[in-house]
Amino acid sequence: SKGDTDLKFLVAALIISQAIANQEEDDYAKAIIEKTESQYRSIKDYQVKMTISMKIPAFRMPKKKYTVFFKQPDKIEIKSKGFGLLPRTGMFTSPSENFDNLTDVVIDKNSINLKENRVILSGNLIVDSLAIKMPNDYAKVTFKPTVDVTIDTSQWVITGVVTKIDTIKIMQINNEYGFVDGDHFLPVRSTVEYFVKDARISKWLKKDIGSFIGNQQKTDIQDDMVKGKITVLYNKYKVNKGIDESVFKK
């Protein structure tokens, strides 16, 4: 009947319009990532002094100062006594590399509540990208962290990253930026906060924090709770001045 035909046409139109809307949102999310990546790549090299401090229960470490040399695409050299690696929280990896660890990236509906020139991209974290050993396949399937990435669309930089399981926050990164040499928009302060009560993640974070501290010191975190804050201050940037290849270890 004509009524049935009209109904089928309406359903088909709704399905098509929804598919188009989903594709447009997917394209917009990709465009945001591409613009953020392009901004990151515009800095050819830099040298920066960093001061790092940690506040973790049952562990003490004085403030440390060190110098980081970075050169595109991925060369890093850290100069400091008694330090291992920095936490693997995406500090020296590109936006596209970090987003490659996520699936089903969409524009978060909470973006409308943000101040102007801010957008949140949300995705599911690929568990294989973490240094977590799962006891079995079931544990791996049921362990589903999500990540919300806040981007400043006036400067195309990442200002915040929140990792959650369901609605429970387990890690939050905040980046504050400023202009260097009046031209380059770079981090001046970063904080990494951990809020964890899960044996699997706490083991990963302990390993992460341990690699940052260095092999000379050991963490004294006995239980499955990791709650702490790492603060990084950046100063004395030298941007796009050229860095000799000899600076980087072979």
CSV table of C-alpha atoms in Angstrom, one decimal:
chain,number,residue,atom,x,y,z
A,1,SER,CA,0.0,0.0,0.0
A,2,LYS,CA,1.0,3.6,-0.3
A,3,GLY,CA,1.2,4.0,3.4
A,4,ASP,CA,3.7,1.1,3.7
A,5,THR,CA,5.7,2.5,0.8
A,6,ASP,CA,5.9,6.0,2.5
A,7,LEU,CA,6.9,4.4,5.8
A,8,LYS,CA,9.7,2.4,4.1
A,9,PHE,CA,10.9,5.5,2.3
A,10,LEU,CA,10.9,7.5,5.6
A,11,VAL,CA,12.9,4.7,7.4
A,12,ALA,CA,15.4,4.5,4.5
A,13,ALA,CA,15.8,8.3,4.5
A,14,LEU,CA,16.4,8.4,8.2
A,15,ILE,CA,19.0,5.6,7.9
A,16,ILE,CA,20.8,7.5,5.1
A,17,SER,CA,20.7,10.8,6.9
A,18,GLN,CA,22.1,9.2,10.0
A,19,ALA,CA,24.9,7.5,8.0
A,20,ILE,CA,25.7,10.9,6.4
A,21,ALA,CA,25.8,12.6,9.8
A,22,ASN,CA,28.1,9.9,11.2
A,23,GLN,CA,30.4,10.3,8.2
A,24,GLU,CA,30.5,14.0,8.6
A,25,GLU,CA,31.3,13.7,12.3
A,26,ASP,CA,34.0,11.2,11.5
A,27,ASP,CA,35.5,13.5,8.9
A,28,TYR,CA,35.4,16.4,11.3
A,29,ALA,CA,37.2,14.4,14.0
A,30,LYS,CA,39.9,13.4,11.5
A,31,ALA,CA,40.3,17.0,10.4
A,32,ILE,CA,40.8,18.1,14.1
A,33,ILE,CA,43.5,15.4,14.5
A,34,GLU,CA,45.2,16.4,11.3
A,35,LYS,CA,45.3,20.1,12.2
A,36,THR,CA,46.6,19.3,15.7
A,37,GLU,CA,49.3,17.0,14.1
A,38,SER,CA,50.2,19.8,11.7
A,39,GLN,CA,50.7,22.2,14.5
A,40,TYR,CA,52.9,19.7,16.4
A,41,ARG,CA,55.0,19.2,13.2
A,42,SER,CA,55.5,22.9,12.7
A,43,ILE,CA,58.1,22.8,15.5
A,44,LYS,CA,61.2,21.4,13.8
A,45,ASP,CA,63.3,21.1,16.9
A,46,TYR,CA,63.6,22.5,20.4
A,47,GLN,CA,65.8,22.4,23.5
A,48,VAL,CA,64.1,23.0,26.9
A,49,LYS,CA,64.9,23.0,30.6
A,50,MET,CA,62.4,21.0,32.7
A,51,THR,CA,61.8,20.9,36.4
A,52,ILE,CA,59.8,17.9,37.6
A,53,SER,CA,58.3,17.2,41.0
A,54,MET,CA,56.3,14.3,42.3
A,55,LYS,CA,53.7,13.8,45.0
A,56,ILE,CA,53.0,10.1,45.6
A,57,PRO,CA,52.0,8.6,49.0
A,58,ALA,CA,54.9,6.7,50.7
A,59,PHE,CA,57.4,8.0,48.2
A,60,ARG,CA,59.6,11.0,48.3
A,61,MET,CA,61.7,12.5,45.6
A,62,PRO,CA,63.2,16.0,45.5
A,63,LYS,CA,62.6,18.2,42.5
A,64,LYS,CA,64.8,17.3,39.5
A,65,LYS,CA,66.0,19.5,36.7
A,66,TYR,CA,67.0,18.3,33.3
A,67,THR,CA,67.4,19.3,29.7
A,68,VAL,CA,65.5,17.7,26.8
A,69,PHE,CA,66.5,17.9,23.2
A,70,PHE,CA,63.8,17.1,20.6
A,71,LYS,CA,64.1,16.9,16.8
A,72,GLN,CA,61.4,15.8,14.3
A,73,PRO,CA,60.2,13.3,13.7
A,74,ASP,CA,60.9,11.4,16.9
A,75,LYS,CA,64.5,12.1,18.2
A,76,ILE,CA,64.7,12.6,22.0
A,77,GLU,CA,67.7,13.1,24.2
A,78,ILE,CA,67.4,13.7,28.0
A,79,LYS,CA,70.3,15.1,29.9
A,80,SER,CA,70.2,14.5,33.7
A,81,LYS,CA,72.0,12.6,36.4
A,82,GLY,CA,70.1,9.7,38.0
A,83,PHE,CA,67.2,9.7,35.6
A,84,GLY,CA,65.6,6.9,33.6
A,85,LEU,CA,62.9,7.6,31.1
A,86,LEU,CA,60.1,10.0,31.5
A,87,PRO,CA,56.6,8.6,32.1
A,88,ARG,CA,55.1,7.2,28.9
A,89,THR,CA,52.1,9.5,28.9
A,90,GLY,CA,52.5,10.9,25.4
A,91,MET,CA,54.7,13.8,26.4
A,92,PHE,CA,57.0,13.4,23.4
A,93,THR,CA,54.8,11.6,21.0
A,94,SER,CA,52.8,13.2,18.2
A,95,PRO,CA,49.0,13.7,18.4
A,96,SER,CA,48.5,11.2,15.5
A,97,GLU,CA,50.6,8.6,17.3
A,98,ASN,CA,48.5,9.0,20.5
A,99,PHE,CA,45.2,8.9,18.6
A,100,ASP,CA,46.5,5.7,16.9
A,101,ASN,CA,46.1,4.1,20.3
A,102,LEU,CA,42.4,4.8,20.2
A,103,THR,CA,39.5,3.3,18.3
A,104,ASP,CA,36.0,4.7,17.5
A,105,VAL,CA,37.1,8.3,17.9
A,106,VAL,CA,34.1,10.7,18.0
A,107,ILE,CA,33.4,14.3,19.0
A,108,ASP,CA,32.1,14.1,22.6
A,109,LYS,CA,28.7,15.5,23.2
A,110,ASN,CA,30.0,17.3,26.3
A,111,SER,CA,32.0,19.6,24.0
A,112,ILE,CA,29.0,21.9,23.9
A,113,ASN,CA,29.6,22.6,27.6
A,114,LEU,CA,33.2,23.7,27.1
A,115,LYS,CA,34.3,27.3,26.7
A,116,GLU,CA,34.9,28.7,23.3
A,117,ASN,CA,37.6,27.1,21.0
A,118,ARG,CA,37.5,23.8,22.9
A,119,VAL,CA,36.4,20.4,21.6
A,120,ILE,CA,36.7,16.9,23.2
A,121,LEU,CA,37.5,13.8,21.1
A,122,SER,CA,36.6,10.6,22.8
A,123,GLY,CA,37.8,7.1,21.9
A,124,ASN,CA,38.4,3.6,23.3
A,125,LEU,CA,41.9,2.8,24.4
A,126,ILE,CA,43.5,-0.2,22.7
A,127,VAL,CA,44.6,-2.3,25.6
A,128,ASP,CA,47.5,-3.8,23.6
A,129,SER,CA,49.1,-0.3,23.6
A,130,LEU,CA,49.5,-0.5,27.4
A,131,ALA,CA,52.2,-2.4,29.2
A,132,ILE,CA,49.6,-4.5,31.1
A,133,LYS,CA,49.7,-8.2,31.2
A,134,MET,CA,46.2,-9.6,31.3
A,135,PRO,CA,45.6,-12.9,33.2
A,136,ASN,CA,43.3,-14.2,30.5
A,137,ASP,CA,41.3,-13.3,27.4
A,138,TYR,CA,38.2,-12.5,29.4
A,139,ALA,CA,40.0,-10.0,31.5
A,140,LYS,CA,41.3,-8.4,28.4
A,141,VAL,CA,37.8,-8.1,26.8
A,142,THR,CA,36.2,-6.7,29.9
A,143,PHE,CA,39.0,-4.1,30.5
A,144,LYS,CA,37.8,-1.2,28.4
A,145,PRO,CA,39.4,2.2,29.2
A,146,THR,CA,38.1,5.2,27.4
A,147,VAL,CA,40.1,8.4,26.7
A,148,ASP,CA,38.8,12.0,26.4
A,149,VAL,CA,41.2,14.4,24.7
A,150,THR,CA,40.5,18.2,24.9
A,151,ILE,CA,41.8,20.3,22.1
A,152,ASP,CA,42.2,24.1,21.9
A,153,THR,CA,41.0,24.8,18.3
A,154,SER,CA,42.3,28.3,18.3
A,155,GLN,CA,45.9,27.0,18.5
A,156,TRP,CA,45.4,23.3,17.7
A,157,VAL,CA,47.1,21.9,20.8
A,158,ILE,CA,46.0,19.2,23.3
A,159,THR,CA,45.2,20.8,26.7
A,160,GLY,CA,43.8,17.8,28.5
A,161,VAL,CA,43.6,14.0,28.5
A,162,VAL,CA,41.4,12.0,30.8
A,163,THR,CA,41.5,8.2,30.9
A,164,LYS,CA,38.5,6.5,32.5
A,165,ILE,CA,37.0,3.0,33.1
A,166,ASP,CA,33.3,3.5,32.9
A,167,THR,CA,32.9,6.8,34.7
A,168,ILE,CA,35.8,6.3,37.1
A,169,LYS,CA,38.8,8.6,36.3
A,170,ILE,CA,42.2,6.8,36.5
A,171,MET,CA,44.5,9.4,35.0
A,172,GLN,CA,44.4,13.0,33.9
A,173,ILE,CA,46.9,15.1,32.1
A,174,ASN,CA,46.6,18.9,31.9
A,175,ASN,CA,48.8,21.1,29.7
A,176,GLU,CA,49.2,24.9,30.0
A,177,TYR,CA,50.7,26.8,27.1
A,178,GLY,CA,52.3,30.1,26.3
A,179,PHE,CA,54.0,31.8,23.4
A,180,VAL,CA,57.8,31.3,23.1
A,181,ASP,CA,59.7,34.0,21.1
A,182,GLY,CA,56.3,35.5,20.4
A,183,ASP,CA,55.6,32.9,17.8
A,184,HIS,CA,55.6,29.3,19.0
A,185,PHE,CA,52.8,28.1,21.3
A,186,LEU,CA,54.4,25.5,23.6
A,187,PRO,CA,53.8,23.9,27.0
A,188,VAL,CA,54.9,25.9,30.0
A,189,ARG,CA,53.4,23.5,32.6
A,190,SER,CA,52.0,20.0,32.6
A,191,THR,CA,50.5,17.9,35.3
A,192,VAL,CA,49.8,14.1,35.4
A,193,GLU,CA,47.5,12.9,38.1
A,194,TYR,CA,46.8,9.3,38.9
A,195,PHE,CA,43.6,8.0,40.6
A,196,VAL,CA,43.8,4.2,40.6
A,197,LYS,CA,42.4,1.3,42.6
A,198,ASP,CA,42.8,-1.5,40.2
A,199,ALA,CA,45.7,-4.1,40.5
A,200,ARG,CA,46.2,-4.3,36.7
A,201,ILE,CA,46.5,-0.6,36.1
A,202,SER,CA,48.4,0.1,39.3
A,203,LYS,CA,51.1,-2.4,38.2
A,204,TRP,CA,51.4,-0.6,34.9
A,205,LEU,CA,51.6,2.8,36.5
A,206,LYS,CA,54.2,1.7,39.0
A,207,LYS,CA,56.3,0.5,36.2
A,208,ASP,CA,55.7,3.7,34.3
A,209,ILE,CA,56.6,5.8,37.3
A,210,GLY,CA,59.6,3.5,38.1
A,211,SER,CA,61.0,4.0,34.6
A,212,PHE,CA,60.7,7.8,35.1
A,213,ILE,CA,62.5,7.7,38.4
A,214,GLY,CA,65.4,5.6,37.2
A,215,ASN,CA,66.9,2.4,38.4
A,216,GLN,CA,68.8,3.9,41.3
A,217,GLN,CA,65.6,4.5,43.3
A,218,LYS,CA,62.7,2.1,44.0
A,219,THR,CA,59.1,3.0,44.6
A,220,ASP,CA,57.6,2.0,48.0
A,221,ILE,CA,54.0,1.6,46.9
A,222,GLN,CA,52.8,-1.6,48.5
A,223,ASP,CA,49.1,-1.8,47.8
A,224,ASP,CA,47.0,-1.5,44.7
A,225,MET,CA,46.2,2.1,45.2
A,226,VAL,CA,48.2,4.6,43.2
A,227,LYS,CA,47.3,8.2,43.8
A,228,GLY,CA,49.7,10.9,42.9
A,229,LYS,CA,50.7,13.9,40.9
A,230,ILE,CA,53.6,14.7,38.7
A,231,THR,CA,54.2,18.3,37.8
A,232,VAL,CA,56.5,19.4,34.9
A,233,LEU,CA,57.6,23.1,34.4
A,234,TYR,CA,59.2,24.1,31.1
A,235,ASN,CA,61.5,27.1,30.6
A,236,LYS,CA,64.4,28.5,28.6
A,237,TYR,CA,63.1,27.1,25.3
A,238,LYS,CA,65.3,27.3,22.2
A,239,VAL,CA,63.0,26.6,19.2
A,240,ASN,CA,63.9,25.8,15.6
A,241,LYS,CA,67.6,26.8,16.2
A,242,GLY,CA,68.9,23.5,14.8
A,243,ILE,CA,70.3,20.7,16.9
A,244,ASP,CA,73.4,18.7,15.8
A,245,GLU,CA,72.8,15.0,15.2
A,246,SER,CA,75.7,14.2,17.6
A,247,VAL,CA,73.5,15.2,20.5
A,248,PHE,CA,71.3,12.1,20.0
A,249,LYS,CA,72.6,8.8,21.1
A,250,LYS,CA,73.0,6.2,18.3
